[in-house]
Short mmCIF file of C-alpha atoms in Angstrom, two decimals:
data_model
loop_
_atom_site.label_atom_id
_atom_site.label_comp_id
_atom_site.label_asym_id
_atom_site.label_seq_id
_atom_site.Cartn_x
_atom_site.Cartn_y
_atom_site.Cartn_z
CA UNK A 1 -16.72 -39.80 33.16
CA UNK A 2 -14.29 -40.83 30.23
CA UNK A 3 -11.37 -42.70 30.71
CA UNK A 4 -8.08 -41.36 29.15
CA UNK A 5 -5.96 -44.46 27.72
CA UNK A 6 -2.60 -42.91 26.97
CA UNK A 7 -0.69 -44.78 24.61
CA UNK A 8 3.23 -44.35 24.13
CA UNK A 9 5.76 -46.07 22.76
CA UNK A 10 7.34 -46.77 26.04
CA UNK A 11 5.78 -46.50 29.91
CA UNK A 12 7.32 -43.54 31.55
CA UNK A 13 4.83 -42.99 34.42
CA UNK A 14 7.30 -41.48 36.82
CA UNK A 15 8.84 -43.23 39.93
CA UNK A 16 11.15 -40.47 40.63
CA UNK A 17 9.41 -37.00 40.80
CA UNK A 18 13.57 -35.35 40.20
CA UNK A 19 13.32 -36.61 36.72
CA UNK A 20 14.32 -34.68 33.76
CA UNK A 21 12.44 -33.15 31.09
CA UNK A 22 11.13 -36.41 30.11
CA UNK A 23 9.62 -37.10 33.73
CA UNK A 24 7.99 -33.92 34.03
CA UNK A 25 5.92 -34.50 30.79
CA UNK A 26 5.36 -37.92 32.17
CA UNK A 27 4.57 -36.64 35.67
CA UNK A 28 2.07 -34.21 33.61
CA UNK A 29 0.35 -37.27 31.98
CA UNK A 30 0.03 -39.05 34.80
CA UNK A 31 -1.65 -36.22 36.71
CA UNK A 32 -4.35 -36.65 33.77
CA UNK A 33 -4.09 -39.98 33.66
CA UNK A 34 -5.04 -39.16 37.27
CA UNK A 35 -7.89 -36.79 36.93
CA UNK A 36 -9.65 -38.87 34.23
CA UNK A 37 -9.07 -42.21 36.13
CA UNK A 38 -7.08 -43.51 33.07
CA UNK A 39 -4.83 -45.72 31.96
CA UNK A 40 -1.47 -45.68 30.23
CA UNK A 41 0.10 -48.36 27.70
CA UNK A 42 2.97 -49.32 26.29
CA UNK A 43 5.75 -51.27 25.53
CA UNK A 44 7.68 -52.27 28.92
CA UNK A 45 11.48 -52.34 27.80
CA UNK A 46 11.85 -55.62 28.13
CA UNK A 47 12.22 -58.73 25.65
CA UNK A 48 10.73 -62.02 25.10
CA UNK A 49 11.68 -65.35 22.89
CA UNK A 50 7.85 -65.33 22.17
CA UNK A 51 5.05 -62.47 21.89
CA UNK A 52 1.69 -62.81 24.04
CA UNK A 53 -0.73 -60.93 23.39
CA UNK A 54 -1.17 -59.76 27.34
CA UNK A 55 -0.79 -56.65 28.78
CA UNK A 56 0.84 -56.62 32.22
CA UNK A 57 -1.29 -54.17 34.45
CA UNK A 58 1.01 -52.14 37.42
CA UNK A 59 0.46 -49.58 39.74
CA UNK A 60 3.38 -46.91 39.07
CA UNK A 61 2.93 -43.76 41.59
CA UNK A 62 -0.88 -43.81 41.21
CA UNK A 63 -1.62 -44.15 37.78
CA UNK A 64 -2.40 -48.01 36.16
CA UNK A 65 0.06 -48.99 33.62
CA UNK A 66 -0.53 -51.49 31.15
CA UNK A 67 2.62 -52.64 29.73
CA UNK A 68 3.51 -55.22 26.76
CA UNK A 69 7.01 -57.38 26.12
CA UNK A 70 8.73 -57.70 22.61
CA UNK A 71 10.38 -60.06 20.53
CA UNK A 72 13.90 -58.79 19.94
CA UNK A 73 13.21 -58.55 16.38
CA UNK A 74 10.06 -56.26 16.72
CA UNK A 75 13.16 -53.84 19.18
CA UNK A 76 14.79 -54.62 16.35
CA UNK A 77 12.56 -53.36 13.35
CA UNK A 78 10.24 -51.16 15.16
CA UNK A 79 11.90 -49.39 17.61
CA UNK A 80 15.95 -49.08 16.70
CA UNK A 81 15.37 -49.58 12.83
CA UNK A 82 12.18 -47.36 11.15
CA UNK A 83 11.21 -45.83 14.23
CA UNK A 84 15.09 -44.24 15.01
CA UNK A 85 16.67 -45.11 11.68
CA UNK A 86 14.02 -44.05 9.23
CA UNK A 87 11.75 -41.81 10.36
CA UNK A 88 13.50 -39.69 12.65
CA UNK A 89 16.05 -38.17 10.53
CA UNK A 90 13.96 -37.93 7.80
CA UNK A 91 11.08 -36.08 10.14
CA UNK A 92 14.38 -33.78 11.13
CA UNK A 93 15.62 -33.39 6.91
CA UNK A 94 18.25 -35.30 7.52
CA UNK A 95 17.43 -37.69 4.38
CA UNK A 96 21.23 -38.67 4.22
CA UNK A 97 21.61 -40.45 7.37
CA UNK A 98 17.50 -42.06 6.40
CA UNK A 99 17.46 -46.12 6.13
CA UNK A 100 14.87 -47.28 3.91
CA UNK A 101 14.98 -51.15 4.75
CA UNK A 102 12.28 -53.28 3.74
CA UNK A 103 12.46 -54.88 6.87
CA UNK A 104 12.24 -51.88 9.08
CA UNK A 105 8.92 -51.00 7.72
CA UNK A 106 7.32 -54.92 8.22
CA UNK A 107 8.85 -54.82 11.77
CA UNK A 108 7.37 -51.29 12.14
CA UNK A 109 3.69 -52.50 10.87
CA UNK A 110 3.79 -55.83 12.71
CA UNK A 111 4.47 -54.41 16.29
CA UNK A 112 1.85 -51.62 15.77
CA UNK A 113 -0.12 -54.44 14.99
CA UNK A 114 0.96 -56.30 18.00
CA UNK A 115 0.13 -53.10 20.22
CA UNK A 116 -3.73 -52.71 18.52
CA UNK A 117 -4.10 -56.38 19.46
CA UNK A 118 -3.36 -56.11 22.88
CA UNK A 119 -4.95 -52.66 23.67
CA UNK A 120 -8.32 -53.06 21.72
CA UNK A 121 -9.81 -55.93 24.54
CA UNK A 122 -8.64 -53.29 27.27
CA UNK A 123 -10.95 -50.09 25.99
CA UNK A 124 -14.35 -48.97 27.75
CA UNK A 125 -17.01 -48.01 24.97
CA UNK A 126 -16.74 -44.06 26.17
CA UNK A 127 -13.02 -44.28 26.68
CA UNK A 128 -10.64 -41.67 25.00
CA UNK A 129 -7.31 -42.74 23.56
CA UNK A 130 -4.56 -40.74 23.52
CA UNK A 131 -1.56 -42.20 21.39
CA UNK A 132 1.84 -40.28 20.87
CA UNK A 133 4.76 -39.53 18.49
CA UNK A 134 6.08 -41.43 15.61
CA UNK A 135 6.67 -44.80 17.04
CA UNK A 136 2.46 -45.81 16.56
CA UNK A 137 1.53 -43.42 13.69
CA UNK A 138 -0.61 -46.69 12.37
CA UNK A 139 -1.97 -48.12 15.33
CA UNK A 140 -5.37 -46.23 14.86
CA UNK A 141 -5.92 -47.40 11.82
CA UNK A 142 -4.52 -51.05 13.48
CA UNK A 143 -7.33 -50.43 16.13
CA UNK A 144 -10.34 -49.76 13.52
CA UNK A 145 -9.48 -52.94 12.05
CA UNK A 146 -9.98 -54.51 15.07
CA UNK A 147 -13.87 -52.66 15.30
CA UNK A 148 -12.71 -50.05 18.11
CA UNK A 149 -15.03 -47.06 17.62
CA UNK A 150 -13.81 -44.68 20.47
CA UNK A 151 -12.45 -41.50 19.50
CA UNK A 152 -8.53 -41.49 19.47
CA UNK A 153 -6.41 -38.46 19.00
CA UNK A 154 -2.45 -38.71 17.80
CA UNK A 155 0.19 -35.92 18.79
CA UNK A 156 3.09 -35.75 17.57
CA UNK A 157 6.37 -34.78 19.30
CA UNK A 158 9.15 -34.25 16.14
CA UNK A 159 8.46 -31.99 12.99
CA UNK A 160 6.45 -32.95 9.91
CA UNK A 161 9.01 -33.27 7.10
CA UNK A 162 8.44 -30.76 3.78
CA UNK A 163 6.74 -33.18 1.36
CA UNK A 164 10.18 -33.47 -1.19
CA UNK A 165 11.43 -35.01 1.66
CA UNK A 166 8.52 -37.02 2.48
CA UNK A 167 7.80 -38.34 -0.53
CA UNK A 168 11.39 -40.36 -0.36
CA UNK A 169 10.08 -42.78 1.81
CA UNK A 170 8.61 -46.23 0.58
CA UNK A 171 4.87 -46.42 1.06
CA UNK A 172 4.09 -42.45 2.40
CA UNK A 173 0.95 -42.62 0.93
CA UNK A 174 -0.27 -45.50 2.80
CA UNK A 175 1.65 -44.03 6.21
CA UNK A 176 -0.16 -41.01 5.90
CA UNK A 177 -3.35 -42.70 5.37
CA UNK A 178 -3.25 -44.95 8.45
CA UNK A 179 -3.30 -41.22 10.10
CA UNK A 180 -6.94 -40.41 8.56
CA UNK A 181 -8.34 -42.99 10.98
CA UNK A 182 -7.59 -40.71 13.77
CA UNK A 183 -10.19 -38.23 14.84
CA UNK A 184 -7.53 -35.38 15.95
CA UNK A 185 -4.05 -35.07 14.63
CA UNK A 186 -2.13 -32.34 17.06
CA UNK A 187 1.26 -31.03 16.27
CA UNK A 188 3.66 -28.42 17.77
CA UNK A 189 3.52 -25.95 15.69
CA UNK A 190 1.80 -24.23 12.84
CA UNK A 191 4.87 -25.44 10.67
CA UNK A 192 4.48 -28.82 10.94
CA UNK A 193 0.89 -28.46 10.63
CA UNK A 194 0.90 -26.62 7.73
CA UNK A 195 3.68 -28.83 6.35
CA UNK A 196 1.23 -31.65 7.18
CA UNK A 197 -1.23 -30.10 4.96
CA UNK A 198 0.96 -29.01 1.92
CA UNK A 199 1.00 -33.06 1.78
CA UNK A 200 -2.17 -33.88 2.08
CA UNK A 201 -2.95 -31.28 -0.53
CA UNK A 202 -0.44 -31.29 -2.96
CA UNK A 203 0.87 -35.09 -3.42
CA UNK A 204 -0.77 -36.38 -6.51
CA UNK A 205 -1.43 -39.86 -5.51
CA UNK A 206 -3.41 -38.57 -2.49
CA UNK A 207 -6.04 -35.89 -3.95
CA UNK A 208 -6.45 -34.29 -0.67
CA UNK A 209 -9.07 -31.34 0.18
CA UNK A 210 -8.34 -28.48 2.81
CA UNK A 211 -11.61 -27.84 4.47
CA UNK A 212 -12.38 -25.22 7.35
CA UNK A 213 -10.85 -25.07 10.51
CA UNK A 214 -8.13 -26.99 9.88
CA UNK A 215 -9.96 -30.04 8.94
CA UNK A 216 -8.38 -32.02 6.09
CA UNK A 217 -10.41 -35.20 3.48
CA UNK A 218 -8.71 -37.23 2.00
CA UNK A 219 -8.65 -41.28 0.80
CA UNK A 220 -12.59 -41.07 1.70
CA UNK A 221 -12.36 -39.78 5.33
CA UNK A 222 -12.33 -36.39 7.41
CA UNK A 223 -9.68 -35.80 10.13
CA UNK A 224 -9.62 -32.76 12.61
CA UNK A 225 -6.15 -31.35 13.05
CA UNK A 226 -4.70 -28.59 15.36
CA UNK A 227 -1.55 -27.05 16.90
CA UNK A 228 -0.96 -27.93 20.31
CA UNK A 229 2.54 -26.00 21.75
CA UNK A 230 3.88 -28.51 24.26
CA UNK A 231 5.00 -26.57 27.88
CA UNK A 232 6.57 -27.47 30.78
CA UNK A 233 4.95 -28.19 34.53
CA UNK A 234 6.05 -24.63 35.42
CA UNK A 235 5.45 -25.31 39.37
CA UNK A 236 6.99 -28.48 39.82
CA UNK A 237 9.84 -26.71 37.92
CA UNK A 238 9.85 -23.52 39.96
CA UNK A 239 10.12 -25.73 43.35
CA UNK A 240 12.52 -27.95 42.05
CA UNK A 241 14.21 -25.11 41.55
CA UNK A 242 13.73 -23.88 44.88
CA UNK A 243 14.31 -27.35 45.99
CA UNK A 244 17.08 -27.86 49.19
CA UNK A 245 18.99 -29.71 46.47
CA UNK A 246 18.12 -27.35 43.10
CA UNK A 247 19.38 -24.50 45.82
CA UNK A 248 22.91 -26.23 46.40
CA UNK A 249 23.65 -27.11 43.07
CA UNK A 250 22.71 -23.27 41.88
CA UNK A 251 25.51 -22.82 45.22
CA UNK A 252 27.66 -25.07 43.56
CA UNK A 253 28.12 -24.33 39.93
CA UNK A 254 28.22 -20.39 40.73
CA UNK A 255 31.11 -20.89 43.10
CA UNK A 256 32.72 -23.27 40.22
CA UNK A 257 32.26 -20.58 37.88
CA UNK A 258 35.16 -18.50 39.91
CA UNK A 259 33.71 -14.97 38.72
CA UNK A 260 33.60 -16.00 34.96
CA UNK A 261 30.38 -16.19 32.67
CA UNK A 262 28.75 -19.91 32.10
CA UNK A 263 27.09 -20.56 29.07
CA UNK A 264 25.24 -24.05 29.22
CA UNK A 265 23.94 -25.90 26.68
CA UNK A 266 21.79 -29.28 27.78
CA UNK A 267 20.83 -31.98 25.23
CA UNK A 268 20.36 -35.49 24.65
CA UNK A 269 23.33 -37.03 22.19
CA UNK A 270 21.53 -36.74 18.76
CA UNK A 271 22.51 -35.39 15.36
CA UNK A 272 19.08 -32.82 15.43
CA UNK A 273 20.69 -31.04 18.53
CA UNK A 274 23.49 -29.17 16.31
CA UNK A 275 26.09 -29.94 19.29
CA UNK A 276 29.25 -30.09 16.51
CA UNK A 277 27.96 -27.13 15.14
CA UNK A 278 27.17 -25.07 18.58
CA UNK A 279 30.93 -26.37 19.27
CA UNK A 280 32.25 -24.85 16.21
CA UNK A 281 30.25 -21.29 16.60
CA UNK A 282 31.47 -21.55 20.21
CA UNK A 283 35.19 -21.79 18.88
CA UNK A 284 34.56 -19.06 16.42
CA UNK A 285 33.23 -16.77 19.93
CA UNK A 286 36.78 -17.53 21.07
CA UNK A 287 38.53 -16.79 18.04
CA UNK A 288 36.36 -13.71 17.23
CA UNK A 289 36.86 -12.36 20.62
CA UNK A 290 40.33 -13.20 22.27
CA UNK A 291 39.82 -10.43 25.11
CA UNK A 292 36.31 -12.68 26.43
CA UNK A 293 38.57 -15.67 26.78
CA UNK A 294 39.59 -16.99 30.13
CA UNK A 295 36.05 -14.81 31.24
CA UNK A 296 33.50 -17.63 29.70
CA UNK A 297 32.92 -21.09 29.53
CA UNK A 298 30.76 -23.61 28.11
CA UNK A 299 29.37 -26.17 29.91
CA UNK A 300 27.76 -28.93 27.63
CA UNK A 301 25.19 -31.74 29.61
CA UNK A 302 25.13 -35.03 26.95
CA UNK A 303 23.74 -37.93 28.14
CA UNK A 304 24.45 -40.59 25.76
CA UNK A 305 21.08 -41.82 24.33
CA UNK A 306 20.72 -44.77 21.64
CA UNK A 307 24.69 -45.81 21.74
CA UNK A 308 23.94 -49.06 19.49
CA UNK A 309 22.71 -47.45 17.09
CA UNK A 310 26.22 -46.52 14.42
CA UNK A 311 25.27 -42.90 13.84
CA UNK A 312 25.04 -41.46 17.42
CA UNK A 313 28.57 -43.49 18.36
CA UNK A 314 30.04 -41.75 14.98
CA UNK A 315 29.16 -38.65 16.32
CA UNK A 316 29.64 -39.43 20.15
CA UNK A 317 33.24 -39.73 18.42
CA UNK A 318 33.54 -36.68 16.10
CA UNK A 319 32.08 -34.25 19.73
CA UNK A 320 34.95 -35.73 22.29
CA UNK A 321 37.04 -34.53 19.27
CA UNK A 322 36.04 -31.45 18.40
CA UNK A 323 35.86 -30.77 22.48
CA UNK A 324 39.17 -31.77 22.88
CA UNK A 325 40.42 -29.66 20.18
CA UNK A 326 39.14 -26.37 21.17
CA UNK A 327 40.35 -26.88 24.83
CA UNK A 328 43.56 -27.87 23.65
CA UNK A 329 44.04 -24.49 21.47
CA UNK A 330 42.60 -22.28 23.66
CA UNK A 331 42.86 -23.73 27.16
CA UNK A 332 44.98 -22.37 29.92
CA UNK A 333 46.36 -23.46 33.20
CA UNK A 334 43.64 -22.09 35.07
CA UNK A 335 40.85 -21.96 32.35
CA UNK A 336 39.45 -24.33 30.39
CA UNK A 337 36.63 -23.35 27.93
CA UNK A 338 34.53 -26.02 27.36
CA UNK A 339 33.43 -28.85 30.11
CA UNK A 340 31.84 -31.33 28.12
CA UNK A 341 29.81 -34.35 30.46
CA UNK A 342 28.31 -37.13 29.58
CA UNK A 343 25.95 -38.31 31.90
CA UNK A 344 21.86 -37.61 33.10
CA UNK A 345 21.27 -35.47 36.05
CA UNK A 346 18.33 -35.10 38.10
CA UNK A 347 15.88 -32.01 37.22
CA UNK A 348 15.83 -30.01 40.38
CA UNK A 349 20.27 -30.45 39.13
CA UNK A 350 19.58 -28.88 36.00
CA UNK A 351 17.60 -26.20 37.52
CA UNK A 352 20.42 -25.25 39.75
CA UNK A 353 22.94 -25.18 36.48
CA UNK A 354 20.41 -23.28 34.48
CA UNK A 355 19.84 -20.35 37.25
CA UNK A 356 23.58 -20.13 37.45
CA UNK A 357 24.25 -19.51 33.32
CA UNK A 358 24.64 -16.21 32.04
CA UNK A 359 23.65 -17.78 28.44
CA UNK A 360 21.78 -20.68 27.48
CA UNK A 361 22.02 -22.06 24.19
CA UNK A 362 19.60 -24.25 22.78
CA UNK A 363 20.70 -24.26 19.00
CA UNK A 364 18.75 -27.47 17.10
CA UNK A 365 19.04 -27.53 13.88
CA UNK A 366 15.58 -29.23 13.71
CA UNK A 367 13.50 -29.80 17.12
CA UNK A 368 9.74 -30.30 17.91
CA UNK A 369 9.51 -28.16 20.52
CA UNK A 370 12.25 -28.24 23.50
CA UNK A 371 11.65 -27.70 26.63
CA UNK A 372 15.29 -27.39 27.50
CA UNK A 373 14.40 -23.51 26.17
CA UNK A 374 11.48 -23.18 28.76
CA UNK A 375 13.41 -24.74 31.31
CA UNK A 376 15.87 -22.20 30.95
CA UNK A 377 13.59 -19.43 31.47
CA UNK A 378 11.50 -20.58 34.43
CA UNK A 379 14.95 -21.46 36.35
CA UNK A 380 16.09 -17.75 35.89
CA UNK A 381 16.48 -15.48 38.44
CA UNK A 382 13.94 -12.38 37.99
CA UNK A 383 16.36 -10.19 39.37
CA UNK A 384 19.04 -10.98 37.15
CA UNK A 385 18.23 -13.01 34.38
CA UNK A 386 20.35 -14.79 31.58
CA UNK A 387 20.02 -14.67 28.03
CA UNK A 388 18.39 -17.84 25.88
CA UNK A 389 19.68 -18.24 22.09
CA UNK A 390 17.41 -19.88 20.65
CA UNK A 391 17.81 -21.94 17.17
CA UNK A 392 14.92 -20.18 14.59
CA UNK A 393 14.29 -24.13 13.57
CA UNK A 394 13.40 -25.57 16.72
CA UNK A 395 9.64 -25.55 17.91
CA UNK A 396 10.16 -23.17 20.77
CA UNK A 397 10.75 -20.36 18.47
CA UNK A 398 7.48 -19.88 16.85
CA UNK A 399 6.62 -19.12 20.70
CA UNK A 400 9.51 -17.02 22.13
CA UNK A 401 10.54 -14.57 19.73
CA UNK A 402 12.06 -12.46 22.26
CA UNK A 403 14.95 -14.92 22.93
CA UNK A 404 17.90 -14.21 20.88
CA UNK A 405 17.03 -16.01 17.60
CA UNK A 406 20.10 -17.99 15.45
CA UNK A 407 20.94 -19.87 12.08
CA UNK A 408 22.66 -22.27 14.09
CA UNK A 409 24.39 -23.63 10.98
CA UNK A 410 26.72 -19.93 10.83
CA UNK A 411 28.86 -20.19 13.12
CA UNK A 412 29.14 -16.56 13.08
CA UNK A 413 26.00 -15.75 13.54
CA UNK A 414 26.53 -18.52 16.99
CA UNK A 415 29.62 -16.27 17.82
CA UNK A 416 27.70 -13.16 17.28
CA UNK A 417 24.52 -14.04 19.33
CA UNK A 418 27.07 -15.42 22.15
CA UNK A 419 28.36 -12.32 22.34
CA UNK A 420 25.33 -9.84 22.50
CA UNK A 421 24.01 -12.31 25.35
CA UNK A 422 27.13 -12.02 27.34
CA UNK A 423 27.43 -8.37 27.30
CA UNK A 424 23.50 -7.66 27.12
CA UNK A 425 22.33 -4.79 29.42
CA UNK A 426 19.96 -5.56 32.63
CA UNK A 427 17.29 -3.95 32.03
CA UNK A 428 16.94 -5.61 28.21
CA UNK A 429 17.48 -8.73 29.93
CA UNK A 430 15.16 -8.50 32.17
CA UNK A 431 12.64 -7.25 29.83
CA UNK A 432 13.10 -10.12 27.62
CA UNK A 433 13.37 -12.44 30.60
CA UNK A 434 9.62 -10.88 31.49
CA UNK A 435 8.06 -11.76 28.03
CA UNK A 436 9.59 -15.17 27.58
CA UNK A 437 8.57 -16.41 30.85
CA UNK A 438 4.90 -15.42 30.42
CA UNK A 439 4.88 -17.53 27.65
CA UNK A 440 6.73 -20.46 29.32
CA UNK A 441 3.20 -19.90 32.15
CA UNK A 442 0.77 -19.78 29.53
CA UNK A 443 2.00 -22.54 27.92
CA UNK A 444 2.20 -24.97 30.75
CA UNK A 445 1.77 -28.41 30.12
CA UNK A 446 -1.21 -28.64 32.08
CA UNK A 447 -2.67 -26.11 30.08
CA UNK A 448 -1.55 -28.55 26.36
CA UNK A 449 -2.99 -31.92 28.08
CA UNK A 450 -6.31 -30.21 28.83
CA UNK A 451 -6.79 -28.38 25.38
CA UNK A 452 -5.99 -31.44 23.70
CA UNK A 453 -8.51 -33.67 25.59
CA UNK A 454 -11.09 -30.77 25.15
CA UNK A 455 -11.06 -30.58 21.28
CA UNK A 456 -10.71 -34.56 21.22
CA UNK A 457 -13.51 -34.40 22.67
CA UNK A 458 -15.30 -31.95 21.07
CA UNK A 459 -14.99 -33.71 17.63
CA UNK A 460 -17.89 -34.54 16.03
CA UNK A 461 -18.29 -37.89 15.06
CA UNK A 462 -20.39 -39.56 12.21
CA UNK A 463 -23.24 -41.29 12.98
CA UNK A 464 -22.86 -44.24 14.58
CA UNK A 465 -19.03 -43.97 14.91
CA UNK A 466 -18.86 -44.50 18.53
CA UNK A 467 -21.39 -47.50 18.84
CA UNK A 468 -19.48 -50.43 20.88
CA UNK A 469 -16.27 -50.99 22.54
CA UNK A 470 -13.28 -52.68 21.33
CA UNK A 471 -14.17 -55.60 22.79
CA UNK A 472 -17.52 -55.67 21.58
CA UNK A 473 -16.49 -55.79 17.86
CA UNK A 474 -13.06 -57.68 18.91
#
């Protein structure tokens, strides 16, 4: 049988099975990782004066981890420059806050570099490689350099930019080539992959032919691409849930709640989330409806992610503002509308806050998929579900059309939504809650991880294209 090498920017194989939404996607790739007797690499966090080219092989919960150390500059280049600086705002349209340094992009191609040079020796002639999101967009093309033959797929976690946007970045052609040495290119949703395509297509420089089935030519090779929706692990979610802990914290946050409605909104600190603007439609709730106020609040989960980076501490800044300025208008002694934290909690945690909102908002004004929507859902209570509002732009929607769908850049339209959730009638609720949790089951993760290694897989390969191992032709 195959091995599965997953490959990742970073190691997450889980050592804590409470993890967030993060851990259960890596607690779903290790259970392949598992099943296919695989192995997972990536970098290991940590720095180094000087780069070897060694892998450091663990045991993390079961599944073998191979795991490489940096130079500060690659963290530097790679990771906190073109990785987080260039392409994802500009793979979320935000082109204004996009740094096109020269340096960025030679940090970016020497560490993919790096990784191909320490992952080729490791590969079995029949393995199947597995690499993920934006971070290693070149490293297949890194790895054919280096002879590796095996097929390798790519998935990728963000949106695909429209190609105006695309086209601003130095050297697109040649990033969008590097992907043509992948045999399957997944992405979320038919958006991005038709986005994807528009590119391929359209862009003069590349000459790019659509062909059946999704199958794109172009710079004199074929790639296979598909849409892959990205779920949750739906029963390790339903017992965390049910969990001793998820149970006291659902005990908790109702009794907090003191016989008023919580809304809850949960999100990683990031300018793609739309937190100033779900603050501002929030406020205009407030303003629109003064007889609702004292009978709501909002209660906003931030962890702080990527705090050295100058955007996300300009707007860490502008939301402990604009918090503090609608609870100072419309707070009163024994209310206070918005609670706005800070800090991680553990998943069976969130599922006890989730179960215990009457709304949750999930209002991106960009987003791959988020799983903070399905989360929602499965943590509901069937007898008497809450309401999701769902941003139209994030991934999730293309999937659950029944949630309450926003512009999350009108704040009335925020203020409007808020409102129909809050006063929404039991048996629409629980009819929507019905639809949108069939798709959160039929779209469990377990259910993406096999269809992707099945059409992986499944592609057909030219003739000869899977003769040796990496370390035969290394």
């Amino acid at each position: 049988m195959s091995r599965l090498i997953v490959v990742s920017n970073r190691v997450s194989a889980p050592k804590d099975p409470a993890a967030g939404s993060a851990g259960g996607l890596a607690m779903a790739l290790s259970a392949a990782l598992r099943k296919y007797d695989g192995l997972w690499f990536g970098w290991s966090g940590e720095t180094v004066e000087t780069f070897v080219p060694e892998a450091k092989i663990e045991d993390r919960a079961g599944v073998t981890v191979a795991l490489v150390d940096l130079e500060a500059q690659d963290v530097e280049e790679y990771y906190n420059g073109y990785a987080n600086k260039t392409l994802w705002p500009l793979f979320h349209h935000r082109v204004d806050l996009t740094a096109y340094e020269r340096s960025y992009g030679e940090g970016y191609e020497r560490t993919n570099a790096r990784f191909a040079e320490v992952l080729a020796p490791l590969l079995n002639p029949d393995d199947l490689v597995w690499i993920h999101d934006y971070h290693m967009i070149p490293l297949a093309r890194d790895l054919r350099r280096l002879g590796v033959k095996n097929r390798i797929g790519f998935f990728l976690h963000t949106p695909w930019p429209a190609r105006q946007l695309l086209v601003t970045l130095p050297h697109h052609r040649r990033l969008v080539e590097s992907m043509f040495d992948y045999d399957l290119i997944g992405f979320q949703t038919r958006e991005w992959l038709d986005l994807f395509r528009d590119y391929v297509a359209s862009e003069p420089s590349v000459h790019g032919r659509l062909l059946p089935n999704d199958a794109l030519e172009a710079f004199g090779k074929t790639v296979q691409t598909g849409v892959f929706p990205i779920g949750i692990d739906v029963e390790a979610f339903l017992a965390a849930r049910n969990s001793t802990f998820g149970a006291r914290t659902y005990d908790r946050m109702a009794a907090s709640s003191a016989f008023r409605s919580m809304i809850v909104g949960v999100d990683r600190l990031d300018y793609s989330k739309g937190l100033e603007e779900r603050l501002l439609g929030y406020e205009q709730f407030l303003e629109d409806n003064p007889d609702m106020r004292g009978e709501v609040f909002l209660l906003q989960v931030t962890p702080i992610s990527r705090d050295d980076v100058d955007t996300y501490q300009d707007i860490r800044g502008r939301l402990d503002a604009l918090a503090g300025r609608v609870n100072g208008e419309y707070a009163d002694m024994d209310w206070q509308p918005v609670r706005y934290l800070n800090r991680t909690y553990r998943r069976d945690q969130l599922a006890g806050i989730y179960r215990a909102a009457r709304v949750g908002l999930v209002t991106p004004l960009r987003d791959g998929m988020n799983l903070v929507a399905k989360e929602y859902i499965a943590a509901q209570n069937p007898d008497d579900p809450g309401v999701l509002v769902l941003s139209r732009f994030a991934g999730a929607a293309e999937q659950m059309g029944e949630a309450l769908l926003v512009n999350p850049f009108s704040r009335e339209e925020l203020s409007d939504a808020i409102k129909r959730a809050l006063t929404m009638p039991l048996a629409e609720r629980k009819r929507k809650w019905e639809c949108l949790m069939k798709v959160v089951r039929d779209t469990d993760v377990g259910i993406w991880r096999d269809d992707f290694v099945a059409s992986l897989t499944a592609v057909v390969k030219p003739a000869g294209g899977e003769a040796g191992a990496a370390g035969d032709a290394a």
